[in-house]
XYZ file of C-alpha atoms in Angstrom:
506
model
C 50.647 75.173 64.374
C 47.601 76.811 66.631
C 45.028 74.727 67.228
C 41.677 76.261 66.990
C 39.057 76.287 69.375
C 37.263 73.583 69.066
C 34.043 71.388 69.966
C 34.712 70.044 73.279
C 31.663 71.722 74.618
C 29.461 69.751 72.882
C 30.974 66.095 72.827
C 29.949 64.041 75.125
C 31.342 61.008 75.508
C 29.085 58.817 75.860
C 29.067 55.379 75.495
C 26.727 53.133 75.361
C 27.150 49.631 76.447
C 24.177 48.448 76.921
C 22.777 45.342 78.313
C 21.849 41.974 75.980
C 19.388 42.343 73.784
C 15.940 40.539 73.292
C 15.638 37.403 71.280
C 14.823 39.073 67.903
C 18.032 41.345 68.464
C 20.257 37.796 68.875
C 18.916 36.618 65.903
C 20.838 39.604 64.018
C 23.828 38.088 62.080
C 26.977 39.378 63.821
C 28.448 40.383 60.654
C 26.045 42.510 59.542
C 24.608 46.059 60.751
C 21.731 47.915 59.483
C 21.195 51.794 60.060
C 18.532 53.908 58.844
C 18.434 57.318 58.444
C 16.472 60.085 57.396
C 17.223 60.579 53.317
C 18.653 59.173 50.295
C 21.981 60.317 49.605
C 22.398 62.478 46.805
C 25.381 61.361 45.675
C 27.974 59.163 46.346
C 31.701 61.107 44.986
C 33.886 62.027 47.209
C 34.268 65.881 47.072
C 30.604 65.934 47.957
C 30.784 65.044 51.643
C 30.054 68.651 52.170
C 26.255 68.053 52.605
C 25.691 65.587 55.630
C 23.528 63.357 53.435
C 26.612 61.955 51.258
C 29.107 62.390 54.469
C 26.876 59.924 56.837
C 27.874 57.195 53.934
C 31.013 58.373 52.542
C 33.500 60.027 55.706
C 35.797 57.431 57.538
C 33.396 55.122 55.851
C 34.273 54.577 52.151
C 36.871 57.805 52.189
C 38.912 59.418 54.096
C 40.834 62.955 54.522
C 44.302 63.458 55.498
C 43.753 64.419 58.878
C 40.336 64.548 61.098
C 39.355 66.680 63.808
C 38.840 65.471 67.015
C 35.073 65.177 68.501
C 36.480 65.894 72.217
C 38.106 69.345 71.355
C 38.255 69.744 67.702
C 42.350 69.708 67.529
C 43.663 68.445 64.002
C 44.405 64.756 64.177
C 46.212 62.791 62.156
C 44.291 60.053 59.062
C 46.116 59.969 55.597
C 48.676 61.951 56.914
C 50.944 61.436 59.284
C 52.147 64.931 60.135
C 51.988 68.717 58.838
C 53.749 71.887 59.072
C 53.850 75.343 57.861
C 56.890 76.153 55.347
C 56.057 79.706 54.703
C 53.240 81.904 54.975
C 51.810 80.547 51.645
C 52.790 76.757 51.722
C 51.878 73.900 53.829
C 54.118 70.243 54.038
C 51.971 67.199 54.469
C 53.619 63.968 55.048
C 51.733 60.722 54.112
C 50.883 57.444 55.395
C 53.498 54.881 52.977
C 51.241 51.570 53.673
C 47.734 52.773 51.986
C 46.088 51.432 48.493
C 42.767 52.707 47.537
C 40.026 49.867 46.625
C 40.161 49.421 43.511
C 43.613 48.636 44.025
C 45.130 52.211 42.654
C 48.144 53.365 45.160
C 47.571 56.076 47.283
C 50.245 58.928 47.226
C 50.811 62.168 47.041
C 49.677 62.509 42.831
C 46.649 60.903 44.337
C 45.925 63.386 46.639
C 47.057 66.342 43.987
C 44.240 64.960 41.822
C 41.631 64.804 43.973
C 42.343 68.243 45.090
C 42.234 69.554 41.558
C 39.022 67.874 40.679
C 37.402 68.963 44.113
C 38.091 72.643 42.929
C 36.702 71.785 39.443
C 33.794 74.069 38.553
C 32.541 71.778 35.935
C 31.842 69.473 38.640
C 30.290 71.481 41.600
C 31.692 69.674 43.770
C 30.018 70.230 47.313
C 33.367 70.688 48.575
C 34.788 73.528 46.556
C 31.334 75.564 46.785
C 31.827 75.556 50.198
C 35.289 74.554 52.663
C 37.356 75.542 49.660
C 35.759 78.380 48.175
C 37.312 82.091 48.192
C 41.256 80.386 47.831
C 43.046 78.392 45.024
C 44.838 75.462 46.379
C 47.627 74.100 44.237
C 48.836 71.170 45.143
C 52.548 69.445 44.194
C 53.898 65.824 44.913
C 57.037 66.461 45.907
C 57.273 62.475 46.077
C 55.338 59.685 46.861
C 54.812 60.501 50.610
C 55.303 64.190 50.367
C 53.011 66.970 49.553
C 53.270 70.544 49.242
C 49.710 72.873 49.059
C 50.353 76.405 48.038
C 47.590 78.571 48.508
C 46.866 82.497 46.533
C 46.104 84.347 49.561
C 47.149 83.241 53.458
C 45.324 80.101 55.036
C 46.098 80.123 58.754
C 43.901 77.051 59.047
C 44.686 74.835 55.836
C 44.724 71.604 57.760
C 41.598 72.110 59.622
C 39.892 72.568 55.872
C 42.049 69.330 54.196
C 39.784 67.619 57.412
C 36.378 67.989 54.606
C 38.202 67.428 51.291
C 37.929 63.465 50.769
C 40.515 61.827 49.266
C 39.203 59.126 46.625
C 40.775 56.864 44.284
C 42.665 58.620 41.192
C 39.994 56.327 38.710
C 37.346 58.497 39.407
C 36.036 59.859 36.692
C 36.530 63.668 35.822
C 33.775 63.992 33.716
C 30.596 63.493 35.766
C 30.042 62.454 39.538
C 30.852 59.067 40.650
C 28.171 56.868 42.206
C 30.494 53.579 42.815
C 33.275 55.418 45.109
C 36.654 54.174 45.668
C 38.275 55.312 48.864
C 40.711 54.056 51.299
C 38.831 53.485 54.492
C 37.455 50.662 55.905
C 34.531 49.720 54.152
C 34.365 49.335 50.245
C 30.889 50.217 48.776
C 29.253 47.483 47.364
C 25.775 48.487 45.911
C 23.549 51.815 45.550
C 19.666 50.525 45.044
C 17.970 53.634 44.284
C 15.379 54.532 46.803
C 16.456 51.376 48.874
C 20.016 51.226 50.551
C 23.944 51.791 50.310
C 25.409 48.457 51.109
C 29.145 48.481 52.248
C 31.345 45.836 52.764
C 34.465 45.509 55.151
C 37.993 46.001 53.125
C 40.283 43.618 53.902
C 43.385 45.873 53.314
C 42.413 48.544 55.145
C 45.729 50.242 56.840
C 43.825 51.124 60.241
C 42.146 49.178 62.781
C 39.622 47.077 61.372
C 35.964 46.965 61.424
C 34.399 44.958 63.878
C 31.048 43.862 61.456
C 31.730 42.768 58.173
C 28.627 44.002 56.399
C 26.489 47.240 56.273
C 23.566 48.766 54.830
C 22.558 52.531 55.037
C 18.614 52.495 54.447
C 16.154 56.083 54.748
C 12.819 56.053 55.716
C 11.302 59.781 56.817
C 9.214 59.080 59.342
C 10.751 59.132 62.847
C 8.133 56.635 64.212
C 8.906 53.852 61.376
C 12.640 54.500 61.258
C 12.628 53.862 65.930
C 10.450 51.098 64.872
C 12.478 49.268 62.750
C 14.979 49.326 65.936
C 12.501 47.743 68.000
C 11.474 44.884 65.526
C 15.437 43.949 64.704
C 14.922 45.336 61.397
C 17.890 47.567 61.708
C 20.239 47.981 65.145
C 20.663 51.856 64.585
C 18.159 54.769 63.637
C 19.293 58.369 63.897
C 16.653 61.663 64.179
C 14.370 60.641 66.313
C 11.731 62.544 67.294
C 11.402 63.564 70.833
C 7.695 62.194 71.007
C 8.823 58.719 70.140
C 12.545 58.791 71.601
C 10.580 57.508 74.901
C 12.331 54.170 75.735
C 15.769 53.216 77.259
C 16.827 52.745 74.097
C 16.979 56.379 72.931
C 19.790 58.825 73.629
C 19.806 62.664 72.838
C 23.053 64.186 72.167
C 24.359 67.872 71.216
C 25.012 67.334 67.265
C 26.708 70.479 66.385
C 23.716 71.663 64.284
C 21.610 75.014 64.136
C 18.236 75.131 62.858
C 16.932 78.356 60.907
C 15.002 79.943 58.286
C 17.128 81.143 55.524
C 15.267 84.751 54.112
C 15.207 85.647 50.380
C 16.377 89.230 50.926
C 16.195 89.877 47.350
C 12.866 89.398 46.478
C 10.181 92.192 47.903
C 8.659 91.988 50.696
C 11.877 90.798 51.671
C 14.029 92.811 50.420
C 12.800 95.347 53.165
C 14.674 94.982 56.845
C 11.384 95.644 58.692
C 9.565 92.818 56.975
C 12.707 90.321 58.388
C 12.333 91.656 61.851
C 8.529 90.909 61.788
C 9.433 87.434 60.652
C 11.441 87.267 63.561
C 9.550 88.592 66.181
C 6.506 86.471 65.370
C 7.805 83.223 66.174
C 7.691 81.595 69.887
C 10.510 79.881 70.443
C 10.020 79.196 73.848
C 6.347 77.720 73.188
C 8.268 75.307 70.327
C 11.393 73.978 72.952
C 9.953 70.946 74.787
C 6.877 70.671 72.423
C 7.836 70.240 68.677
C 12.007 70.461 69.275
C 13.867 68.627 72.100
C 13.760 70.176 75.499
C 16.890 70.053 75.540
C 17.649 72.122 72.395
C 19.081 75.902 72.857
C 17.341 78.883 71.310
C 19.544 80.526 69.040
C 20.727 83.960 67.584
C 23.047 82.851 65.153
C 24.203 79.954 62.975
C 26.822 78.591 64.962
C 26.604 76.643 67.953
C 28.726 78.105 71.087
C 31.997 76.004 71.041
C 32.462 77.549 67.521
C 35.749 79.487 67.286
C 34.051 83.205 66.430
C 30.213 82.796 68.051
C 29.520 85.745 69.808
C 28.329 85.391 72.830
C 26.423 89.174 73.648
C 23.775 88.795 70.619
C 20.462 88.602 72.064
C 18.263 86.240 71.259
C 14.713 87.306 69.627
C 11.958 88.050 71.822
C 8.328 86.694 70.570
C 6.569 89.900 70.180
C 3.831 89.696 67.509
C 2.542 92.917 68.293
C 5.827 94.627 67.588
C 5.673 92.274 64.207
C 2.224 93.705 63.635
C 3.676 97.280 63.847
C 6.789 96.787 61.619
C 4.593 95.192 58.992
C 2.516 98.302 58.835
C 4.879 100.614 59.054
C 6.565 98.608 55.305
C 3.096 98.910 54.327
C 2.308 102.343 54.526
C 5.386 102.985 52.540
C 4.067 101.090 49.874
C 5.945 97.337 50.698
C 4.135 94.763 49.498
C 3.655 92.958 52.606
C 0.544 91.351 51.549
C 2.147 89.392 48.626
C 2.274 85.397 49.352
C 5.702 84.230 51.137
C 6.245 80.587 50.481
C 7.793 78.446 53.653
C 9.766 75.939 51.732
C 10.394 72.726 53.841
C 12.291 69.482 53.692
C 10.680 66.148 54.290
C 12.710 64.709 56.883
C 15.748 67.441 58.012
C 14.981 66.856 61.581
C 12.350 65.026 63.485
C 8.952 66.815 63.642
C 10.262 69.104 60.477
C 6.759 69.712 58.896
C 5.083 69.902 62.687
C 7.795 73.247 63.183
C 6.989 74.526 60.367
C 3.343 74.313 60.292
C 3.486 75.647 63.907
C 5.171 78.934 62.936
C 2.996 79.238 59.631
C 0.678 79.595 62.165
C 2.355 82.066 63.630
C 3.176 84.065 61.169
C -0.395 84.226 59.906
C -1.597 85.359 63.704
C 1.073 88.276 63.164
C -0.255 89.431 59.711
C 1.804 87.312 57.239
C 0.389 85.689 53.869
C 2.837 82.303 54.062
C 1.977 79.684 52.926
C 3.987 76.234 53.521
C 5.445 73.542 50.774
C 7.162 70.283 52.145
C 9.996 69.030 49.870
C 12.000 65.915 49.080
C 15.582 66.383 49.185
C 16.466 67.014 45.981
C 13.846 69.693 44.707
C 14.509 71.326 47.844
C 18.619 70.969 47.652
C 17.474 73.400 44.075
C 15.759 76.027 46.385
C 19.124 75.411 48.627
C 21.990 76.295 45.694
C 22.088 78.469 43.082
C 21.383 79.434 40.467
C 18.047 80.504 41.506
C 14.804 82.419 39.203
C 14.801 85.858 38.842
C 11.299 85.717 38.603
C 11.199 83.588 42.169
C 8.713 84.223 44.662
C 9.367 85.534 47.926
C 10.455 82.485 50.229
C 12.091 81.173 53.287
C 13.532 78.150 53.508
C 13.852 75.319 56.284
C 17.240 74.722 56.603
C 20.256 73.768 59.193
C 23.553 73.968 59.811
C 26.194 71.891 61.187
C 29.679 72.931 62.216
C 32.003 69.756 63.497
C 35.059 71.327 62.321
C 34.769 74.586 65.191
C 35.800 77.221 62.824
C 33.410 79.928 61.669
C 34.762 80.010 57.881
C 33.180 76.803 57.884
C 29.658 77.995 57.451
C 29.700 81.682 56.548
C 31.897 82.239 53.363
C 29.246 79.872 51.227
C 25.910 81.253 53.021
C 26.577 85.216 53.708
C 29.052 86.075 50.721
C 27.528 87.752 47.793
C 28.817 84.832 45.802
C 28.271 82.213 48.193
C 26.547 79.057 46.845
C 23.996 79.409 49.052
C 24.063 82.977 49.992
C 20.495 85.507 49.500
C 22.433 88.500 50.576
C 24.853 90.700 48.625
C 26.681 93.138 51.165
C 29.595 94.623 50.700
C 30.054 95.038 54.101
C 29.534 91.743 55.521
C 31.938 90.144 52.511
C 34.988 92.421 53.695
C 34.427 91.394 57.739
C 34.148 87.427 56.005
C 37.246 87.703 53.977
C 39.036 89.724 56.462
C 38.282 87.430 59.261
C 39.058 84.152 57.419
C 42.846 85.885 56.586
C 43.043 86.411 60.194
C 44.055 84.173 63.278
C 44.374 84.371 66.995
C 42.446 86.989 68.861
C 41.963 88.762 65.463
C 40.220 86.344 63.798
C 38.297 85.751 67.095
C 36.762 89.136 66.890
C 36.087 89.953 63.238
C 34.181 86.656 63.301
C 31.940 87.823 66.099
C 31.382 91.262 64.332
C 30.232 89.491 60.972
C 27.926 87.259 63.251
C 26.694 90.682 64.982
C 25.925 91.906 61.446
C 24.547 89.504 59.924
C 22.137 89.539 63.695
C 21.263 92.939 63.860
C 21.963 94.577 60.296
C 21.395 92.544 57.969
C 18.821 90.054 59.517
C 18.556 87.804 56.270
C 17.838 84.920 58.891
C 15.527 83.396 61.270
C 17.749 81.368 63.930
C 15.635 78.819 65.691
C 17.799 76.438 67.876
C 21.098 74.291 68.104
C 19.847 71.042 67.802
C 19.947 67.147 69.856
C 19.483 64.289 68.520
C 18.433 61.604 69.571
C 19.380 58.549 68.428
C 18.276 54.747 69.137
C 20.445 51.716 69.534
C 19.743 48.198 69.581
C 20.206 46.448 73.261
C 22.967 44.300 72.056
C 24.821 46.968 70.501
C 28.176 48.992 71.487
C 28.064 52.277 70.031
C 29.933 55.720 70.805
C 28.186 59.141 69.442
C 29.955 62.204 69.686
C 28.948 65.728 68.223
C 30.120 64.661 64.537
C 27.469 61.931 64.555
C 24.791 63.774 62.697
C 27.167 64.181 59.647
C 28.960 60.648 60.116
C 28.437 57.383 61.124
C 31.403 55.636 62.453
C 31.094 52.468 61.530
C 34.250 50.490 62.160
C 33.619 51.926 65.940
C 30.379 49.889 66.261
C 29.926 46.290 67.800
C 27.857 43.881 69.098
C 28.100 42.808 72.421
């Protein structure tokens, strides 16, 4: 089995053992941890661990996968499984761990995992899961016995395991009719409550087959401001707070690490003025980047050209980034004009409340800039879910020309990871239709080795410099801040899931 290239570039390592905390940080009950993030989840079933929201809760929390990647270089590691091989170009063998039960009590085996496969690929459900990691392939899976599975696949998957890393195994209860909010998984934490608009409490499970959790108790809680969510750090409130913003990640307390995301503005390319290439390069060229690094986004973060950091097997490295040339902008924009574009027709900037620190600061910032460079934007900020239904299709045919704040993580180090679902005409989330770009996709994802290597970088190329349908911004940091009297180990997979059972107190 080749391992792919992985994400060793951007883990870190880092540890941090810090020092004992302050009075109001004893006082924390040692069996219980509080972390807040940025959003509500929006939902709790296990094939939806797809969108970061859900994973953060559910991934080596509540549920597991049969295998994991490793943060350090992204090599296929084993969780549910305890080994894998290739039995012909079609079929994969995965053997399974014998000493597992699911929560609720259900044993899990290989019919478990054959039905959670089937209903992640269910398109009455949606699942987050089979929009994205498995879409383009039919996976049929077959017990073979209680410990052995076979997964045949319709076309040839040179990197099944890496993709059974996102499908979530849970308990064979779940329902089949409707998304589950109460999941039942096998990893160490049960889930214990959903308050809407309040928490996620989890509770350690006592059977868990791995090492166990050192806390007993925890509670997932949102708040969207950066300021309140470091605060409630500093008061004891809660021992962890991820997203900080750089203007108030100020104390010894914060640490910024590469998270494996990329920032970007997703264009409509279907809807006029958008529709026309020149319109997307003025979008592009009107934006400083430079004057938004160190200002609105973390110093630290990298300025990119396309939607994949650079330890992603398949990022090409000789696409230049975008110059800020509002001028040129100026020039393209009249040039669409005069051959009757509608260039002066209102562009709406949709946001999200929340995505990253300073979210609605960036985007007012290069509203701004657009403006100065002839646009007619204007900017709506959005709560997760209205703005996950400007995310996914099925979208208006009537819409309004729009761009949309988004980003994009990629833990696993494989580009068929993020483009299939964004840059296929049928992707989920996808505002381009090119036949073109979906034969270098499909072609590449077939492929492996140094093959697969370069068809990757020419559909990245394309989607750069012909088809320009978006506006890259940066790979991200975060920065994250951790209670004095805490042990706590981020890696690049930390924006998409908290480890819990690897967190202590001192």
């Amino acid at each position: 089995m080749k391992k792919m290239k992985g994400i060793g570039a951007l883990s870190i390592g880092l540890a941090f053992l810090l020092a004992p905390g302050s009075a109001i940080h004893a006082d924390a009950a040692s069996d219980k941890l509080t972390v807040v993030v940025t959003d509500e989840p929006k939902s709790l079933d296990p094939c939806d661990t797809d969108l970061s929201g859900n994973s953060r809760i559910l991934h080596n929390n509540i549920t597991e996968a049969l295998v994991n990647l490793s943060p350090a270089d992204g090599s296929v590691v084993p969780s549910l499984a305890t080994g894998w091989r290739q039995v012909d170009e079609l079929t994969w063998e995965f053997k399974l761990r014998d000493d597992v039960t699911f929560h609720d009590g259900k044993a899990f085996d290989a019919s478990a995992v054959v039905a959670a496969l089937k209903r992640a690929q269910d398109p009455a459900l949606a699942c987050e899961v089979g929009l994205a990691t498995l879409k383009g392939v039919k996976f049929n899976a077959e017990a073979v016995n209680p410990t052995t599975l076979l997964i045949k696949t319709d076309i040839v998957e040179p990197i099944l395991p890496n993709k059974m890393s996102a499908v979530d195994i849970g308990s064979p209860a779940t329902p089949n009719d409707g998304k589950s909010r109460s999941p039942a998984g096998t990893g160490p934490y049960k889930f214990a409550a959903w308050t809407p608009g309040q928490s996620v409490d989890l509770v350690a499970y006592d059977g868990y087959w791995g090492d166990k959790p050192a806390i007993k108790n925890a509670t997932i809680i949102w708040r969207a401001e950066s300021a309140v969510r470091a605060a409630m750090v500093a008061t004891g409130e809660a021992q962890m707070a991820y997203e900080i913003a750089p203007q108030d990640g100020t104390t010894e307390q914060d640490h910024a690490f590469p998270n494996a995301e990329t920032s970007l503005l997703r264009i409509d390319a279907e809807i006029p003025p958008l529709n026309d290439k020149r319109v997307r390069e003025a979008l592009n060229l009107a934006i400083d980047r430079d004057g938004l690094v160190g200002t609105i986004f973390h110093q630290d973060a990298q300025k990119a050209m396309q939607a994949v950091p650079p330890s992603v097997f398949g990022f090409n490295p000789d696409i230049p980034v975008w110059t800020y040339d509002p001028e040129k902008a100026k020039s393209l924009l009249a040039a669409a004009k005069a051959d009757g574009v509608p260039v002066d027709k209102e562009i709406v900037i949709y946001g999200r409340i929340g995505i990253y620190p300073n979210s609605s600061e960036s985007l007012e910032a290069i509203q701004a800039m657009l403006a100065d460079a002839g646009f007619n934007a204007r900017l709506e900020m959005l709560e997760t879910s209205p703005w996950l239904k400007k995310l996914l299709k099925p979208w208006d045919k009537e819409r309004q020309p729009s761009i949309l704040q988004t980003q994009i993580d990629n833990t696993e180090g494989d580009a068929v990871f993020t483009l299939p679902n964004r840059f296929t005409t049928d992707g989920n989330q996808s505002t381009i239709a090119d036949a073109k770009l979906d034969t270098l996709i499909a072609d590449a994802s077939k492929a492996t080795g140094d093959e697969r290597k370069k068809l990757f970088e020419e559909a990245f190329s394309y989607i750069a410099v012909d088809a320009v349908n978006i506006v890259p911004l940066f790979h991200m940091v975060t920065i994250a801040r951790v209670a004095e009297n805490v042990t706590y180990t981020p890696d690049v997979q930390a924006g998409n899931e908290i480890k819990l059972k690897s967190i202590s107190y001192r």
